[in-house]
mmCIF file of C-alpha atoms in Angstrom:
data_model
loop_
_atom_site.group_PDB
_atom_site.id
_atom_site.type_symbol
_atom_site.label_atom_id
_atom_site.label_comp_id
_atom_site.label_asym_id
_atom_site.label_seq_id
_atom_site.Cartn_x
_atom_site.Cartn_y
_atom_site.Cartn_z
ATOM 1 C CA MET V 157 40.893 -120.053 -38.630
ATOM 2 C CA ALA V 158 42.501 -117.050 -36.895
ATOM 3 C CA GLU V 159 46.088 -116.617 -37.481
ATOM 4 C CA PRO V 160 48.575 -116.702 -34.205
ATOM 5 C CA ALA V 161 49.498 -113.371 -32.969
ATOM 6 C CA ALA V 162 53.210 -112.302 -33.744
ATOM 7 C CA PRO V 163 55.315 -112.718 -30.315
ATOM 8 C CA GLN V 164 55.947 -109.299 -28.897
ATOM 9 C CA ALA V 165 59.107 -107.677 -28.710
ATOM 10 C CA THR V 166 60.812 -107.130 -25.360
ATOM 11 C CA ALA V 167 63.453 -104.561 -24.197
ATOM 12 C CA ALA V 168 66.187 -107.005 -23.675
ATOM 13 C CA THR V 169 65.661 -108.211 -27.060
ATOM 14 C CA LEU V 170 66.017 -104.661 -28.588
ATOM 15 C CA LEU V 171 68.545 -103.809 -26.383
ATOM 16 C CA ARG V 172 71.216 -105.976 -28.319
ATOM 17 C CA ARG V 173 70.247 -104.532 -31.740
ATOM 18 C CA PRO V 174 73.790 -101.994 -32.557
ATOM 19 C CA GLN V 175 71.252 -99.871 -34.693
ATOM 20 C CA LEU V 176 68.889 -98.881 -32.213
ATOM 21 C CA TRP V 177 71.709 -97.289 -30.174
ATOM 22 C CA LEU V 178 73.847 -95.547 -32.837
ATOM 23 C CA VAL V 179 71.625 -92.625 -34.241
ATOM 24 C CA PRO V 180 70.355 -91.683 -30.456
ATOM 25 C CA THR V 181 73.939 -91.709 -29.212
ATOM 26 C CA VAL V 182 75.506 -89.656 -31.848
ATOM 27 C CA LEU V 183 72.922 -87.197 -31.544
ATOM 28 C CA THR V 184 72.745 -86.455 -27.866
ATOM 29 C CA GLY V 185 76.319 -86.653 -27.762
ATOM 30 C CA LEU V 186 76.873 -83.939 -30.641
ATOM 31 C CA LEU V 187 74.161 -81.710 -29.143
ATOM 32 C CA ALA V 188 75.847 -81.880 -25.725
ATOM 33 C CA LEU V 189 78.850 -81.200 -26.990
ATOM 34 C CA LEU V 190 77.893 -78.417 -29.197
ATOM 35 C CA LEU V 191 75.878 -76.721 -26.504
ATOM 36 C CA SER V 192 78.885 -76.844 -23.983
ATOM 37 C CA LEU V 193 81.041 -75.406 -26.822
ATOM 38 C CA LEU V 194 78.494 -72.596 -27.664
ATOM 39 C CA TYR V 195 77.476 -71.761 -24.030
ATOM 40 C CA MET V 196 80.721 -71.730 -22.154
ATOM 41 C CA GLY V 197 82.821 -70.572 -24.856
ATOM 42 C CA GLY V 198 81.066 -67.336 -24.608
ATOM 43 C CA ILE V 199 81.588 -66.457 -21.188
ATOM 44 C CA VAL V 200 84.603 -68.785 -19.945
ATOM 45 C CA ASN V 201 86.824 -65.649 -20.299
ATOM 46 C CA PRO V 202 85.532 -62.524 -20.969
ATOM 47 C CA ASN V 203 88.872 -60.442 -19.571
ATOM 48 C CA ARG V 204 90.841 -62.337 -22.466
ATOM 49 C CA ASN V 205 87.993 -61.560 -24.663
ATOM 50 C CA LEU V 206 87.582 -57.874 -23.790
ATOM 51 C CA HIS V 207 88.096 -55.617 -26.494
ATOM 52 C CA ASP V 208 87.169 -51.417 -27.108
ATOM 53 C CA LEU V 209 84.400 -51.600 -24.057
ATOM 54 C CA PRO V 210 83.204 -47.897 -24.213
ATOM 55 C CA ILE V 211 84.200 -45.880 -21.370
ATOM 56 C CA ALA V 212 83.778 -41.942 -21.194
ATOM 57 C CA LEU V 213 87.054 -39.556 -19.838
ATOM 58 C CA VAL V 214 86.267 -36.828 -18.339
ATOM 59 C CA ASN V 215 88.776 -33.715 -17.739
ATOM 60 C CA ASP V 216 86.775 -31.192 -15.263
ATOM 61 C CA ASP V 217 90.045 -29.635 -14.163
ATOM 62 C CA THR V 218 90.283 -25.987 -14.460
ATOM 63 C CA GLY V 219 93.592 -25.441 -12.480
ATOM 64 C CA LYS V 220 96.552 -23.348 -13.888
ATOM 65 C CA PRO V 221 99.435 -25.533 -14.948
ATOM 66 C CA PRO V 222 102.172 -26.130 -12.397
ATOM 67 C CA ALA V 223 105.586 -24.390 -12.559
ATOM 68 C CA GLY V 224 107.438 -25.436 -15.753
ATOM 69 C CA GLN V 225 104.421 -27.783 -17.352
ATOM 70 C CA LYS V 226 102.132 -26.619 -20.277
ATOM 71 C CA GLU V 227 99.081 -28.358 -18.994
ATOM 72 C CA ASN V 228 96.938 -28.875 -15.721
ATOM 73 C CA LEU V 229 97.117 -32.464 -14.188
ATOM 74 C CA GLY V 230 93.698 -32.850 -15.560
ATOM 75 C CA ALA V 231 94.571 -32.596 -18.979
ATOM 76 C CA GLN V 232 98.040 -34.636 -18.586
ATOM 77 C CA ILE V 233 95.789 -37.434 -16.893
ATOM 78 C CA THR V 234 93.356 -37.701 -19.678
ATOM 79 C CA THR V 235 95.815 -37.386 -22.793
ATOM 80 C CA ALA V 236 97.855 -40.007 -21.168
ATOM 81 C CA ILE V 237 94.759 -42.286 -20.605
ATOM 82 C CA ALA V 238 93.374 -42.081 -24.219
ATOM 83 C CA ALA V 239 96.525 -42.637 -25.761
ATOM 84 C CA ASP V 240 97.206 -46.111 -24.048
ATOM 85 C CA THR V 241 95.950 -48.185 -26.484
ATOM 86 C CA GLY V 242 98.428 -51.166 -25.569
ATOM 87 C CA ALA V 243 95.862 -53.313 -23.960
ATOM 88 C CA GLY V 244 92.960 -52.339 -26.124
ATOM 89 C CA LYS V 245 90.270 -53.303 -23.607
ATOM 90 C CA ALA V 246 88.826 -49.833 -23.491
ATOM 91 C CA GLN V 247 87.425 -47.557 -25.966
ATOM 92 C CA TRP V 248 88.120 -44.157 -24.213
ATOM 93 C CA ARG V 249 85.659 -41.448 -25.407
ATOM 94 C CA THR V 250 87.119 -37.774 -24.355
ATOM 95 C CA LEU V 251 83.923 -35.851 -23.420
ATOM 96 C CA THR V 252 82.509 -33.210 -21.358
ATOM 97 C CA ARG V 253 80.462 -33.775 -18.490
ATOM 98 C CA ALA V 254 77.509 -33.121 -19.610
ATOM 99 C CA GLU V 255 78.263 -35.123 -22.840
ATOM 100 C CA ALA V 256 79.368 -38.120 -20.406
ATOM 101 C CA GLN V 257 76.042 -38.070 -18.584
ATOM 102 C CA GLU V 258 74.530 -38.254 -21.538
ATOM 103 C CA GLN V 259 76.106 -41.422 -22.962
ATOM 104 C CA LEU V 260 75.590 -42.808 -19.184
ATOM 105 C CA ASP V 261 71.879 -42.195 -19.551
ATOM 106 C CA SER V 262 71.466 -43.440 -22.971
ATOM 107 C CA GLY V 263 73.605 -46.652 -22.253
ATOM 108 C CA LYS V 264 76.261 -45.794 -24.887
ATOM 109 C CA VAL V 265 79.146 -46.127 -22.139
ATOM 110 C CA TYR V 266 79.519 -48.658 -19.363
ATOM 111 C CA GLY V 267 81.099 -46.169 -17.107
ATOM 112 C CA ALA V 268 82.979 -42.654 -16.746
ATOM 113 C CA LEU V 269 86.650 -41.901 -15.302
ATOM 114 C CA VAL V 270 86.013 -37.863 -14.262
ATOM 115 C CA VAL V 271 88.945 -35.503 -13.153
ATOM 116 C CA PRO V 272 87.222 -32.845 -11.291
ATOM 117 C CA ALA V 273 87.480 -29.533 -10.648
ATOM 118 C CA GLY V 274 90.169 -28.135 -8.788
ATOM 119 C CA PHE V 275 92.397 -31.396 -9.298
ATOM 120 C CA THR V 276 95.688 -29.878 -9.705
ATOM 121 C CA ASP V 277 95.013 -27.103 -7.132
ATOM 122 C CA ALA V 278 94.702 -29.985 -4.673
ATOM 123 C CA VAL V 279 97.523 -32.173 -6.066
ATOM 124 C CA THR V 280 99.902 -28.970 -5.819
ATOM 125 C CA ALA V 281 99.245 -28.246 -2.280
ATOM 126 C CA LEU V 282 100.341 -31.430 -0.724
ATOM 127 C CA THR V 283 103.855 -30.649 -0.918
ATOM 128 C CA THR V 284 103.047 -27.222 0.906
ATOM 129 C CA PRO V 285 101.673 -26.553 4.289
ATOM 130 C CA GLY V 286 98.244 -25.713 3.417
ATOM 131 C CA ALA V 287 97.235 -28.780 1.982
ATOM 132 C CA THR V 288 93.756 -29.622 3.709
ATOM 133 C CA ARG V 289 92.477 -32.780 1.347
ATOM 134 C CA GLN V 290 93.590 -35.207 -0.662
ATOM 135 C CA PRO V 291 92.642 -34.820 -4.566
ATOM 136 C CA ALA V 292 90.731 -37.262 -5.748
ATOM 137 C CA LEU V 293 89.434 -39.148 -8.790
ATOM 138 C CA THR V 294 85.692 -40.151 -9.467
ATOM 139 C CA VAL V 295 84.818 -43.611 -11.046
ATOM 140 C CA LEU V 296 81.108 -43.236 -12.476
ATOM 141 C CA THR V 297 79.047 -46.895 -12.994
ATOM 142 C CA ASN V 298 76.293 -47.883 -15.356
ATOM 143 C CA PRO V 299 74.577 -50.660 -13.567
ATOM 144 C CA GLY V 300 72.024 -50.380 -16.536
ATOM 145 C CA LYS V 301 74.156 -52.107 -19.004
ATOM 146 C CA GLY V 302 74.562 -55.047 -16.801
ATOM 147 C CA SER V 303 76.637 -56.240 -13.493
ATOM 148 C CA LEU V 304 79.359 -57.340 -15.218
ATOM 149 C CA GLY V 305 79.720 -55.107 -18.067
ATOM 150 C CA SER V 306 79.748 -52.167 -15.194
ATOM 151 C CA SER V 307 82.069 -53.999 -13.188
ATOM 152 C CA LEU V 308 84.589 -54.667 -16.056
ATOM 153 C CA ALA V 309 84.456 -50.858 -16.755
ATOM 154 C CA SER V 310 84.757 -49.974 -13.006
ATOM 155 C CA GLN V 311 88.094 -52.459 -12.859
ATOM 156 C CA ILE V 312 89.556 -50.735 -15.894
ATOM 157 C CA THR V 313 89.082 -46.788 -14.756
ATOM 158 C CA THR V 314 89.905 -48.184 -11.268
ATOM 159 C CA LYS V 315 93.358 -49.503 -12.732
ATOM 160 C CA ALA V 316 93.773 -46.189 -14.579
ATOM 161 C CA ALA V 317 93.092 -43.668 -11.862
ATOM 162 C CA HIS V 318 95.807 -45.853 -9.268
ATOM 163 C CA GLN V 319 98.189 -46.037 -12.598
ATOM 164 C CA ALA V 320 97.591 -41.779 -12.773
ATOM 165 C CA SER V 321 97.905 -41.425 -9.028
ATOM 166 C CA GLN V 322 101.200 -43.489 -9.056
ATOM 167 C CA THR V 323 102.855 -41.368 -12.189
ATOM 168 C CA ILE V 324 102.071 -38.060 -9.936
ATOM 169 C CA GLY V 325 103.434 -39.648 -6.839
ATOM 170 C CA LYS V 326 106.629 -40.046 -8.556
ATOM 171 C CA ARG V 327 106.894 -36.153 -9.162
ATOM 172 C CA LEU V 328 105.555 -35.148 -5.858
ATOM 173 C CA THR V 329 108.290 -37.486 -4.325
ATOM 174 C CA ALA V 330 110.887 -36.124 -6.092
ATOM 175 C CA ALA V 331 110.013 -32.380 -5.581
ATOM 176 C CA ALA V 332 109.906 -33.244 -1.944
ATOM 177 C CA GLY V 333 113.172 -34.336 -1.593
ATOM 178 C CA THR V 334 115.108 -36.003 1.050
ATOM 179 C CA GLN V 335 113.789 -33.311 3.557
ATOM 180 C CA ALA V 336 110.319 -35.098 3.582
ATOM 181 C CA SER V 337 109.160 -37.484 6.503
ATOM 182 C CA PRO V 338 108.807 -41.167 5.635
ATOM 183 C CA THR V 339 105.206 -40.741 6.739
ATOM 184 C CA VAL V 340 105.009 -37.965 4.000
ATOM 185 C CA LYS V 341 106.686 -39.904 1.311
ATOM 186 C CA LEU V 342 104.295 -42.872 1.955
ATOM 187 C CA LEU V 343 101.384 -40.233 1.316
ATOM 188 C CA LEU V 344 102.959 -38.879 -1.645
ATOM 189 C CA ALA V 345 103.734 -42.081 -3.208
ATOM 190 C CA ASP V 346 100.248 -42.646 -3.822
ATOM 191 C CA PRO V 347 98.240 -39.148 -3.436
ATOM 192 C CA VAL V 348 95.081 -39.744 -5.037
ATOM 193 C CA VAL V 349 91.680 -41.013 -3.410
ATOM 194 C CA VAL V 350 89.743 -42.945 -6.258
ATOM 195 C CA SER V 351 85.978 -43.162 -5.457
ATOM 196 C CA THR V 352 83.568 -44.646 -7.182
ATOM 197 C CA GLN V 353 80.012 -43.625 -7.464
ATOM 198 C CA VAL V 354 76.794 -44.832 -9.544
ATOM 199 C CA GLY V 355 76.399 -42.770 -12.989
ATOM 200 C CA HIS V 356 73.429 -44.084 -13.766
ATOM 201 C CA PRO V 357 71.445 -45.183 -10.968
ATOM 202 C CA ILE V 358 68.728 -47.949 -11.949
ATOM 203 C CA GLY V 359 65.887 -49.189 -9.508
ATOM 204 C CA THR V 360 66.701 -51.632 -6.267
ATOM 205 C CA HIS V 361 64.113 -54.063 -7.633
ATOM 206 C CA SER V 362 66.001 -54.478 -11.199
ATOM 207 C CA GLY V 363 68.451 -57.631 -10.183
ATOM 208 C CA LEU V 364 71.684 -55.207 -10.605
ATOM 209 C CA GLY V 365 71.106 -54.955 -14.236
ATOM 210 C CA LEU V 366 69.795 -58.178 -14.654
ATOM 211 C CA THR V 367 65.974 -58.033 -15.027
ATOM 212 C CA ALA V 368 66.338 -57.060 -18.459
ATOM 213 C CA PHE V 369 68.021 -60.215 -19.712
ATOM 214 C CA TYR V 370 65.763 -62.562 -17.823
ATOM 215 C CA TYR V 371 62.445 -60.387 -18.753
ATOM 216 C CA THR V 372 63.692 -60.671 -22.388
ATOM 217 C CA LEU V 373 64.564 -64.543 -21.957
ATOM 218 C CA LEU V 374 61.044 -65.180 -20.350
ATOM 219 C CA LEU V 375 59.668 -63.172 -23.528
ATOM 220 C CA VAL V 376 61.515 -65.343 -25.836
ATOM 221 C CA LEU V 377 60.903 -68.949 -23.797
ATOM 222 C CA ALA V 378 57.158 -67.721 -23.934
ATOM 223 C CA GLY V 379 57.264 -67.079 -28.130
ATOM 224 C CA PHE V 380 59.167 -70.573 -28.436
ATOM 225 C CA MET V 381 57.573 -72.561 -26.083
ATOM 226 C CA GLY V 382 53.692 -71.142 -26.970
ATOM 227 C CA GLY V 383 54.570 -71.435 -31.014
ATOM 228 C CA ASN V 384 55.607 -75.182 -30.461
ATOM 229 C CA VAL V 385 52.501 -75.909 -28.016
ATOM 230 C CA ILE V 386 49.831 -74.472 -30.811
ATOM 231 C CA SER V 387 51.991 -75.917 -33.670
ATOM 232 C CA ASN V 388 51.505 -79.710 -31.690
ATOM 233 C CA GLY V 389 48.107 -78.864 -30.519
ATOM 234 C CA VAL V 390 46.502 -77.876 -34.256
ATOM 235 C CA ASP V 391 48.225 -81.006 -35.773
ATOM 236 C CA THR V 392 46.513 -83.076 -33.332
ATOM 237 C CA ALA V 393 43.038 -81.562 -33.201
ATOM 238 C CA LEU V 394 43.383 -81.628 -37.399
ATOM 239 C CA GLY V 395 44.018 -85.587 -36.874
ATOM 240 C CA TYR V 396 47.750 -85.229 -38.344
ATOM 241 C CA ALA V 397 49.294 -86.468 -35.011
ATOM 242 C CA ASP V 398 48.600 -88.730 -32.119
ATOM 243 C CA ASN V 399 47.114 -87.544 -28.718
ATOM 244 C CA GLU V 400 48.806 -89.223 -26.066
ATOM 245 C CA ILE V 401 47.876 -88.444 -22.421
ATOM 246 C CA GLY V 402 49.341 -91.561 -20.242
ATOM 247 C CA PRO V 403 47.890 -94.836 -21.576
ATOM 248 C CA TRP V 404 45.255 -93.060 -23.252
ATOM 249 C CA HIS V 405 45.710 -92.704 -26.878
ATOM 250 C CA THR V 406 43.425 -91.051 -29.401
ATOM 251 C CA ARG V 407 43.518 -89.749 -32.744
ATOM 252 C CA ARG V 408 40.656 -87.822 -34.482
ATOM 253 C CA PRO V 409 39.650 -87.921 -37.834
ATOM 254 C CA THR V 410 42.024 -86.081 -40.155
ATOM 255 C CA VAL V 411 40.782 -82.544 -41.712
ATOM 256 C CA PRO V 412 41.404 -82.285 -45.565
ATOM 257 C CA ILE V 413 43.894 -78.863 -45.579
ATOM 258 C CA SER V 414 46.677 -77.624 -47.242
ATOM 259 C CA ARG V 415 49.913 -76.652 -45.934
ATOM 260 C CA THR V 416 49.525 -73.126 -46.413
ATOM 261 C CA GLN V 417 46.210 -73.020 -44.729
ATOM 262 C CA THR V 418 47.407 -74.881 -41.865
ATOM 263 C CA LEU V 419 50.165 -72.425 -41.189
ATOM 264 C CA LEU V 420 47.998 -69.587 -41.662
ATOM 265 C CA LEU V 421 45.946 -71.008 -38.815
ATOM 266 C CA LYS V 422 48.408 -71.639 -36.673
ATOM 267 C CA MET V 423 49.837 -68.117 -37.098
ATOM 268 C CA VAL V 424 46.412 -66.585 -36.103
ATOM 269 C CA MET V 425 45.975 -68.472 -33.293
ATOM 270 C CA THR V 426 49.802 -67.560 -32.274
ATOM 271 C CA ALA V 427 48.820 -63.830 -32.650
ATOM 272 C CA GLY V 428 45.869 -64.577 -30.405
ATOM 273 C CA ILE V 429 47.284 -66.472 -27.589
ATOM 274 C CA THR V 430 50.229 -64.319 -27.104
ATOM 275 C CA LEU V 431 48.357 -61.573 -26.052
ATOM 276 C CA VAL V 432 47.516 -63.928 -23.191
ATOM 277 C CA SER V 433 51.020 -65.236 -22.560
ATOM 278 C CA ALA V 434 52.635 -61.797 -22.807
ATOM 279 C CA SER V 435 50.241 -60.053 -20.810
ATOM 280 C CA LEU V 436 50.689 -62.552 -17.791
ATOM 281 C CA VAL V 437 54.600 -62.157 -18.244
ATOM 282 C CA LEU V 438 54.023 -58.844 -17.337
ATOM 283 C CA VAL V 439 52.066 -59.494 -14.401
ATOM 284 C CA ALA V 440 53.828 -62.192 -12.863
ATOM 285 C CA CYS V 441 57.312 -59.982 -13.017
ATOM 286 C CA VAL V 442 55.669 -56.431 -12.547
ATOM 287 C CA ALA V 443 52.509 -57.179 -10.253
ATOM 288 C CA ILE V 444 53.330 -60.236 -8.185
ATOM 289 C CA LEU V 445 57.089 -59.807 -8.182
ATOM 290 C CA GLY V 446 58.026 -56.284 -8.175
ATOM 291 C CA MET V 447 60.136 -55.696 -10.781
ATOM 292 C CA ASP V 448 61.145 -51.766 -11.404
ATOM 293 C CA ALA V 449 59.511 -50.832 -14.484
ATOM 294 C CA SER V 450 57.918 -47.920 -15.540
ATOM 295 C CA ARG V 451 56.094 -47.167 -19.147
ATOM 296 C CA LEU V 452 53.936 -50.257 -18.317
ATOM 297 C CA PRO V 453 51.934 -49.528 -21.358
ATOM 298 C CA LEU V 454 54.773 -49.286 -24.050
ATOM 299 C CA LEU V 455 56.237 -52.306 -22.126
ATOM 300 C CA TRP V 456 53.080 -54.207 -22.413
ATOM 301 C CA VAL V 457 52.941 -53.179 -26.418
ATOM 302 C CA TYR V 458 56.853 -54.301 -26.958
ATOM 303 C CA SER V 459 56.310 -57.535 -24.823
ATOM 304 C CA TYR V 460 53.384 -58.784 -27.277
ATOM 305 C CA CYS V 461 55.161 -57.703 -30.216
ATOM 306 C CA ALA V 462 58.638 -59.757 -29.365
ATOM 307 C CA ALA V 463 56.936 -62.992 -28.184
ATOM 308 C CA LEU V 464 54.685 -62.889 -31.451
ATOM 309 C CA ALA V 465 57.812 -62.224 -33.247
ATOM 310 C CA VAL V 466 59.467 -65.648 -31.877
ATOM 311 C CA GLY V 467 56.146 -67.550 -32.244
ATOM 312 C CA LEU V 468 55.477 -66.639 -35.771
ATOM 313 C CA GLY V 469 59.176 -67.433 -36.414
ATOM 314 C CA VAL V 470 58.663 -70.889 -34.728
ATOM 315 C CA GLN V 471 55.561 -71.642 -36.933
ATOM 316 C CA ALA V 472 57.673 -70.927 -39.968
ATOM 317 C CA ILE V 473 60.430 -73.066 -39.205
ATOM 318 C CA ASN V 474 58.021 -75.833 -37.791
ATOM 319 C CA ALA V 475 56.140 -75.459 -41.447
ATOM 320 C CA ALA V 476 59.488 -75.633 -43.306
ATOM 321 C CA PHE V 477 61.297 -78.286 -41.473
ATOM 322 C CA GLY V 478 58.636 -80.426 -40.233
ATOM 323 C CA GLY V 479 59.350 -82.957 -37.537
ATOM 324 C CA ILE V 480 62.852 -81.113 -36.730
ATOM 325 C CA GLY V 481 61.475 -77.827 -36.872
ATOM 326 C CA GLN V 482 61.647 -77.589 -32.653
ATOM 327 C CA LEU V 483 65.019 -78.513 -32.703
ATOM 328 C CA VAL V 484 66.129 -75.562 -35.399
ATOM 329 C CA SER V 485 63.881 -73.287 -34.102
ATOM 330 C CA MET V 486 65.475 -73.844 -30.397
ATOM 331 C CA PHE V 487 68.884 -73.169 -32.154
ATOM 332 C CA VAL V 488 67.771 -70.325 -33.826
ATOM 333 C CA PHE V 489 65.969 -68.511 -30.864
ATOM 334 C CA ILE V 490 67.882 -70.133 -27.614
ATOM 335 C CA VAL V 491 71.146 -71.986 -27.988
ATOM 336 C CA LEU V 492 72.723 -69.316 -30.271
ATOM 337 C CA GLY V 493 71.046 -66.635 -28.870
ATOM 338 C CA LEU V 494 71.707 -66.602 -24.977
ATOM 339 C CA PRO V 495 75.614 -66.293 -25.773
ATOM 340 C CA SER V 496 75.233 -63.606 -28.468
ATOM 341 C CA SER V 497 72.479 -61.323 -26.683
ATOM 342 C CA GLY V 498 75.018 -59.128 -24.684
ATOM 343 C CA ALA V 499 72.700 -59.143 -22.148
ATOM 344 C CA THR V 500 74.733 -60.832 -19.289
ATOM 345 C CA VAL V 501 78.313 -60.573 -20.545
ATOM 346 C CA PRO V 502 78.962 -57.399 -23.035
ATOM 347 C CA LEU V 503 79.549 -57.963 -26.551
ATOM 348 C CA GLN V 504 83.011 -56.203 -26.413
ATOM 349 C CA ALA V 505 84.224 -59.268 -23.877
ATOM 350 C CA VAL V 506 83.081 -62.488 -26.034
ATOM 351 C CA PRO V 507 84.555 -63.810 -28.962
ATOM 352 C CA GLY V 508 84.119 -62.737 -32.709
ATOM 353 C CA PHE V 509 81.866 -65.518 -33.494
ATOM 354 C CA TYR V 510 79.516 -64.363 -30.778
ATOM 355 C CA ARG V 511 79.649 -60.448 -31.931
ATOM 356 C CA PHE V 512 79.043 -61.835 -35.816
ATOM 357 C CA LEU V 513 75.596 -63.510 -34.256
ATOM 358 C CA SER V 514 74.902 -60.694 -32.158
ATOM 359 C CA HIS V 515 73.874 -58.700 -35.657
ATOM 360 C CA PHE V 516 70.820 -60.850 -36.402
ATOM 361 C CA GLU V 517 70.048 -63.263 -33.547
ATOM 362 C CA PRO V 518 66.603 -62.200 -32.020
ATOM 363 C CA MET V 519 67.324 -62.536 -28.433
ATOM 364 C CA ARG V 520 69.998 -59.485 -28.426
ATOM 365 C CA GLN V 521 67.812 -57.325 -30.796
ATOM 366 C CA LEU V 522 64.849 -58.053 -28.165
ATOM 367 C CA SER V 523 67.001 -57.796 -25.050
ATOM 368 C CA ASP V 524 68.146 -54.220 -26.411
ATOM 369 C CA GLY V 525 64.756 -52.843 -26.164
ATOM 370 C CA VAL V 526 64.123 -54.259 -23.060
ATOM 371 C CA ARG V 527 67.031 -52.657 -21.345
ATOM 372 C CA ALA V 528 66.272 -48.902 -23.133
ATOM 373 C CA ILE V 529 62.571 -49.340 -21.450
ATOM 374 C CA LEU V 530 63.688 -50.818 -18.131
ATOM 375 C CA TYR V 531 66.662 -48.674 -17.886
ATOM 376 C CA PHE V 532 67.033 -45.809 -20.002
ATOM 377 C CA ASP V 533 63.669 -44.209 -20.188
ATOM 378 C CA ALA V 534 62.550 -45.817 -23.386
ATOM 379 C CA ARG V 535 65.002 -43.737 -25.312
ATOM 380 C CA GLY V 536 65.232 -44.735 -29.151
ATOM 381 C CA ASP V 537 69.140 -43.862 -28.903
ATOM 382 C CA ALA V 538 69.358 -46.700 -26.078
ATOM 383 C CA GLY V 539 68.879 -49.253 -28.240
ATOM 384 C CA LEU V 540 64.967 -49.251 -28.620
ATOM 385 C CA THR V 541 64.610 -47.862 -32.074
ATOM 386 C CA ARG V 542 66.478 -50.665 -33.082
ATOM 387 C CA SER V 543 64.430 -53.157 -31.793
ATOM 388 C CA TRP V 544 61.733 -52.441 -33.246
ATOM 389 C CA ILE V 545 63.093 -52.414 -36.544
ATOM 390 C CA MET V 546 64.130 -55.495 -36.171
ATOM 391 C CA ILE V 547 61.089 -56.789 -34.556
ATOM 392 C CA ALA V 548 59.548 -55.801 -37.941
ATOM 393 C CA ILE V 549 62.003 -57.241 -39.808
ATOM 394 C CA GLY V 550 61.715 -60.377 -37.956
ATOM 395 C CA VAL V 551 57.904 -60.641 -38.542
ATOM 396 C CA VAL V 552 58.198 -59.975 -42.129
ATOM 397 C CA LEU V 553 60.750 -62.783 -42.740
ATOM 398 C CA ALA V 554 58.931 -65.151 -40.853
ATOM 399 C CA LEU V 555 55.903 -64.683 -42.991
ATOM 400 C CA LEU V 556 57.606 -64.597 -46.186
ATOM 401 C CA PHE V 557 59.774 -67.647 -45.490
ATOM 402 C CA GLY V 558 56.681 -69.588 -43.979
ATOM 403 C CA PHE V 559 53.960 -69.045 -46.443
ATOM 404 C CA ALA V 560 56.934 -69.582 -49.450
ATOM 405 C CA MET V 561 57.762 -73.141 -48.172
ATOM 406 C CA THR V 562 54.135 -74.197 -47.542
ATOM 407 C CA THR V 563 53.285 -72.776 -51.143
ATOM 408 C CA TYR V 564 56.003 -74.287 -52.846
ATOM 409 C CA TYR V 565 55.052 -77.941 -50.858
ATOM 410 C CA ASP V 566 51.459 -77.537 -52.162
ATOM 411 C CA ARG V 567 52.353 -76.833 -55.235
ATOM 412 C CA LYS V 568 54.548 -79.647 -55.461
ATOM 413 C CA GLY V 569 51.789 -81.768 -54.151
ATOM 414 C CA LEU V 570 53.881 -83.004 -51.299
ATOM 415 C CA LYS V 571 51.017 -83.514 -49.072
ATOM 416 C CA ARG V 572 51.303 -84.681 -45.346
ATOM 417 C CA LEU V 573 50.625 -88.298 -44.620
ATOM 418 C CA THR V 574 47.190 -88.793 -43.420
ATOM 419 C CA PRO V 575 46.269 -92.235 -42.103
ATOM 420 C CA GLN V 576 43.098 -92.741 -41.005
ATOM 421 C CA PRO V 577 42.258 -94.054 -37.744
ATOM 422 C CA ALA V 578 40.632 -97.468 -37.587
#
């Protein structure tokens, strides 16, 4: 006589069990809180966190010093600006015009303030009948360092230029005395014109300097999602995980295989499949959407290596941590990587915690290389050399960590559970 079937549980019955609610509620709440603090904490107030933003300071003024003064006005202005470290927001680098251009072209400075030739002569002429033009200071921007970074540098340099203008204006007004008309006094109060120019141009299809960030994010997501898809697909094919599509459920016969051999299989597949995903990212961005990019062969090789490093890291973490591996790798490659990448908000404008993470977080290492290739003529000193080194270190660490953990598990006899299908 057949035993009666056990009654099926209902959702209404299970919802009354507190223990069913406890773990999901705590975990999702903690994740929401942590993600909010990490993401918003890095961008909520860049001006407050801004510290030592590299900006070039150039004095091209060759005029003679005004009467009774030892230096020309260009030297006085640049000396005063460089010495003003009260706010600490800028790291002024006193350079020649050629040196400043070199650092703009290699992405080492976010902008520049230039005192042009003939500045002193133009200022002193204002109080004479021979004045023909207003003196000017030039602010140079570097959009290749990102729209926010370039904007912050522009704000700092423009403010410094206007302060210099007002200081000069006080001297000119005093020298003009009471004989000057109100119109002349108004002109002399702020006599210097501040003009803004692009110091290192980038293409019009460069997202105002943001394509480097989004392209890097695509490479990281390609490696991250590809690694997890491959890992789940292999486990399903080998019979270590169920395969559910809609109402259909299957489980393949389990293939006897060690953890180490499973990891080797997943990593080899990752190396092959990443060729496709990295190539499609490049085709979509450049060929279909028209993103500005030169040195396409180098960009393709770099894209593959960058996505592969992420994919191998995902496989190693999944092999070591099992079911929670996807969550761990999400934090390593995305959650902690985005706010510490320096690709949208300069690292000089984020809290110290994120600057610490930037020394080893993968997204920062990869974004520097992409930025160098897209905007700075693939110069090694623009960050590309360091990126290649960090990619190599990342691959080595993934291999060492992954295979060390699976070898340890195999030697301890910690086999994966392999229930056979009915």
